[in-house]
Coordinates of C-alpha atoms in Angstrom, one line a residue:
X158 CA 62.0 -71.8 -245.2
X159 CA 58.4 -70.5 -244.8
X160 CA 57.9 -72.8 -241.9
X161 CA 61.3 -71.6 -240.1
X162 CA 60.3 -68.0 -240.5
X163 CA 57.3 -68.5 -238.8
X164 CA 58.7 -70.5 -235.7
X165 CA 61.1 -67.7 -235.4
X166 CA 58.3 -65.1 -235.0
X167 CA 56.5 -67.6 -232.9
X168 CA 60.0 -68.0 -230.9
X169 CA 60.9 -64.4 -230.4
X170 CA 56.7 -63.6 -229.4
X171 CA 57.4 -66.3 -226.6
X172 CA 60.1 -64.2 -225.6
X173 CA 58.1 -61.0 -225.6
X174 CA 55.3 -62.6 -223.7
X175 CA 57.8 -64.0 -221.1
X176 CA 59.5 -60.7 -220.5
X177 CA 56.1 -59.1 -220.5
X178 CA 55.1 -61.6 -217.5
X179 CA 58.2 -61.3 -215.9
X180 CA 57.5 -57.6 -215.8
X181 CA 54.2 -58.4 -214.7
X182 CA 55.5 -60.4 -211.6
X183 CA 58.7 -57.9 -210.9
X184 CA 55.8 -55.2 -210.8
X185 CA 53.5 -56.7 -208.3
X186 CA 56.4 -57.9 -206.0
X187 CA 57.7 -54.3 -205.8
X188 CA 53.9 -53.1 -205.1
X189 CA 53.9 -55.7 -202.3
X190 CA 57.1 -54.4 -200.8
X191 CA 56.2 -50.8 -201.1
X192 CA 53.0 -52.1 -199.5
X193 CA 54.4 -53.4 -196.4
X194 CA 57.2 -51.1 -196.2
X195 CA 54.3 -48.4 -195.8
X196 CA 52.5 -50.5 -193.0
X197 CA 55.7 -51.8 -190.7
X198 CA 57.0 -47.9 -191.1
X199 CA 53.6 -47.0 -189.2
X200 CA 53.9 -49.6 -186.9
X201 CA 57.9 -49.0 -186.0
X202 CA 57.1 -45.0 -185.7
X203 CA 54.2 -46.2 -183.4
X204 CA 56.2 -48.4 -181.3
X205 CA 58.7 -45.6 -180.9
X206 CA 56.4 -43.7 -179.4
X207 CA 55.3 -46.1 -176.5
X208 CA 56.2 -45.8 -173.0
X209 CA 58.8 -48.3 -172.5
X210 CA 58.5 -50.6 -174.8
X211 CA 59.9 -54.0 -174.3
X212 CA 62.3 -55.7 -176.9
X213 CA 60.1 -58.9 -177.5
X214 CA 56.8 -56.8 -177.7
X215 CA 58.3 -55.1 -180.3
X216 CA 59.6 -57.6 -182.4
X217 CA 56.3 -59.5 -182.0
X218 CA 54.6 -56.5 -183.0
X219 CA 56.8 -56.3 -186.3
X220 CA 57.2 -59.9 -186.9
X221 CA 52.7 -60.5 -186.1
X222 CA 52.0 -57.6 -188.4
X223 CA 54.3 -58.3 -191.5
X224 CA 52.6 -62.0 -190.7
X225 CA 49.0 -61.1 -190.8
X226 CA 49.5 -58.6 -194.0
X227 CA 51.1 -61.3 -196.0
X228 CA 48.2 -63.7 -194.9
X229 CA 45.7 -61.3 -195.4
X230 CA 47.2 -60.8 -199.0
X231 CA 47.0 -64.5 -199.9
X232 CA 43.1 -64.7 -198.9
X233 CA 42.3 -62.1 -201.1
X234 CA 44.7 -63.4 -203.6
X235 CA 43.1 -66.9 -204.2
X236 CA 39.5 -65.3 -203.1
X237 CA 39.6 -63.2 -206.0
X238 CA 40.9 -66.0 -208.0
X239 CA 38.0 -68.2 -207.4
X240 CA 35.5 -65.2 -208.0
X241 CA 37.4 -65.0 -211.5
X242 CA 37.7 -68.1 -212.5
X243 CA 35.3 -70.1 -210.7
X244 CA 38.2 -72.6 -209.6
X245 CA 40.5 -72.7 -207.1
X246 CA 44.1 -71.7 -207.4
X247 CA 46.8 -74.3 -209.0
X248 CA 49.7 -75.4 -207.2
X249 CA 51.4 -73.1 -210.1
X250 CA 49.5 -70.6 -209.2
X251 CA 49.6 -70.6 -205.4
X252 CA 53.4 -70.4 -205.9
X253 CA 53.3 -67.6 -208.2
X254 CA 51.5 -66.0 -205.0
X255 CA 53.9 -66.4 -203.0
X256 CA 56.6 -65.1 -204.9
X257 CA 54.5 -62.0 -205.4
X258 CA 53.7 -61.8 -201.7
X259 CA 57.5 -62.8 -200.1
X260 CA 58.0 -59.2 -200.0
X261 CA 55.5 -58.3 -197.3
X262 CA 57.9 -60.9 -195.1
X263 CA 61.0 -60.0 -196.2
X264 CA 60.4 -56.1 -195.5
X265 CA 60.2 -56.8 -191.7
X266 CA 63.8 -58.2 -191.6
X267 CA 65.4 -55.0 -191.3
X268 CA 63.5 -54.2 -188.4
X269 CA 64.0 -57.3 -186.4
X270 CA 67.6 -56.8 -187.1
X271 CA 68.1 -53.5 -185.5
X272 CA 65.5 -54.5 -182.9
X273 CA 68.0 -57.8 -182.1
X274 CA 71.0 -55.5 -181.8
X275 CA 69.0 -53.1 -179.8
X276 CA 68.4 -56.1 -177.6
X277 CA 72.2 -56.8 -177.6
X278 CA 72.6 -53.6 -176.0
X279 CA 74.3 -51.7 -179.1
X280 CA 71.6 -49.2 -179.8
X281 CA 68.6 -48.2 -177.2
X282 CA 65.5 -49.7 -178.7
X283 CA 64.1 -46.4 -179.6
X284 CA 67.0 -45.8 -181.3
X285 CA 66.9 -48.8 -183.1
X286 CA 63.0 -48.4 -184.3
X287 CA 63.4 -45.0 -185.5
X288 CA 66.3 -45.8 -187.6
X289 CA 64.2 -48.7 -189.0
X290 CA 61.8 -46.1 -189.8
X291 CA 64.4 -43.9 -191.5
X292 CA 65.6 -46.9 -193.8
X293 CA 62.6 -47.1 -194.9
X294 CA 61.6 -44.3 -195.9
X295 CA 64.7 -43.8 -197.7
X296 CA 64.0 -47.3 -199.3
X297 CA 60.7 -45.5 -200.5
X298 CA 62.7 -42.9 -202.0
X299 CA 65.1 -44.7 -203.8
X300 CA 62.7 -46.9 -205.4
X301 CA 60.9 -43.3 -206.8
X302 CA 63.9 -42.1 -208.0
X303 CA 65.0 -45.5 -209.6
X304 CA 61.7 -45.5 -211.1
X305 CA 62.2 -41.8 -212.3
X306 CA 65.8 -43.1 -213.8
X307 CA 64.4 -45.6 -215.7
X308 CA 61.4 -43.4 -217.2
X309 CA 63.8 -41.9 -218.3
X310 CA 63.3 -38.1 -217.7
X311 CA 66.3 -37.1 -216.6
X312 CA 67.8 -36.8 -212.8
X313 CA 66.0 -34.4 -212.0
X314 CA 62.9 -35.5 -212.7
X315 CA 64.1 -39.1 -211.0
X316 CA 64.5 -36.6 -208.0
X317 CA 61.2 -35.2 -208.2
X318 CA 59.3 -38.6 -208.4
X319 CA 61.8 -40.5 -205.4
X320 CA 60.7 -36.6 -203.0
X321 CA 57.1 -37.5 -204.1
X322 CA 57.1 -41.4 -203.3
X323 CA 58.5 -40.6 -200.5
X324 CA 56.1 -37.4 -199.4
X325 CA 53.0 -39.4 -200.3
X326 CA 54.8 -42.4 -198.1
X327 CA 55.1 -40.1 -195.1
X328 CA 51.7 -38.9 -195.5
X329 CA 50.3 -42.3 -195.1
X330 CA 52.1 -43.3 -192.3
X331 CA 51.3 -40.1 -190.6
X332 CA 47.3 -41.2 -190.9
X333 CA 47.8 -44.7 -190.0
X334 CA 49.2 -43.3 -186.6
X335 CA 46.5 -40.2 -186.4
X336 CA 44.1 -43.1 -186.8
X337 CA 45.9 -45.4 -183.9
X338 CA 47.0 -48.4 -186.2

């Protein structure tokens, strides 16, 4: 009996380290995705702007940059690995990265969508890359307030915190194009 006890503690602090790693991994994802949405927002603002920009510039622009981010983020990924731990990264472990880092891909999507039907001719380009802008920045909220939700503080509060994600989201944007990036 002693013995069964003791492989159900064992059994139920598997599960607690599981859900702690799967919290872990759900965590860095969303700070990936929050990462890039940040980044391709300041690039689809910036594109907006342009003199006549042409459909396949911009989608290169969004497609490159969500490209070189999520590269960028797996050299410093197994870089800092091999700093660590003095190896190099596991096949394991090179997944896990990119699981972490699909976001940074996935968050262009949106724009290459609206920049396709602005190709199409069912939106003016402009159009189409300030609405991408838009989503995400509401995206931006939404995750705040989520987050606020689940803090569980009340809607109000999960108000409060989705306005200041979303504030301190803007902001950044707003220096990445002062600064001409």
């Amino acid at each position: 009996m002693v013995a069964s006890g003791r492989q159900g503690a064992g059994a139920t602090q598997d599960t607690a380290v599981t859900a702690a790693r799967a919290g872990d991994i759900a965590a860095a994802r969303l700070k990936e995705r929050i990462y890039a949405t940040i980044t391709l927002t300041a690039v689809v603002v910036a594109l907006s702007e342009t003199d006549h920009p042409e459909h396949l510039e911009a989608a290169l622009t969004v497609a490159v940059t969500a490209l070189g981010v999520w590269l960028a983020t797996l050299v410093a990924d197994e870089q800092s690995h091999r700093a660590l731990t003095r190896r190099n990264a596991t096949w394991a472990e090179i997944r896990s990265a990119l699981h972490v880092s699909s976001p940074l891909l996935l968050t262009a999507v949106g724009p290459l969508v609206l920049i396709g039907l602005s190709a199409l001719g069912a939106l003016g380009l402009e159009t189409a890359l300030l609405i991408s802008a838009g989503v995400e920045v509401a995206t931006l909220f939404l995750w705040g307030w989520r987050t606020g939700l689940r803090m569980g503080n009340g809607p109000l509060s999960a108000v409060i915190s989705g306005l200041i994600d979303t504030v301190i989201g803007v902001g950044v944007v707003a220096v990445k194009i002062l600064a001409g990036h």
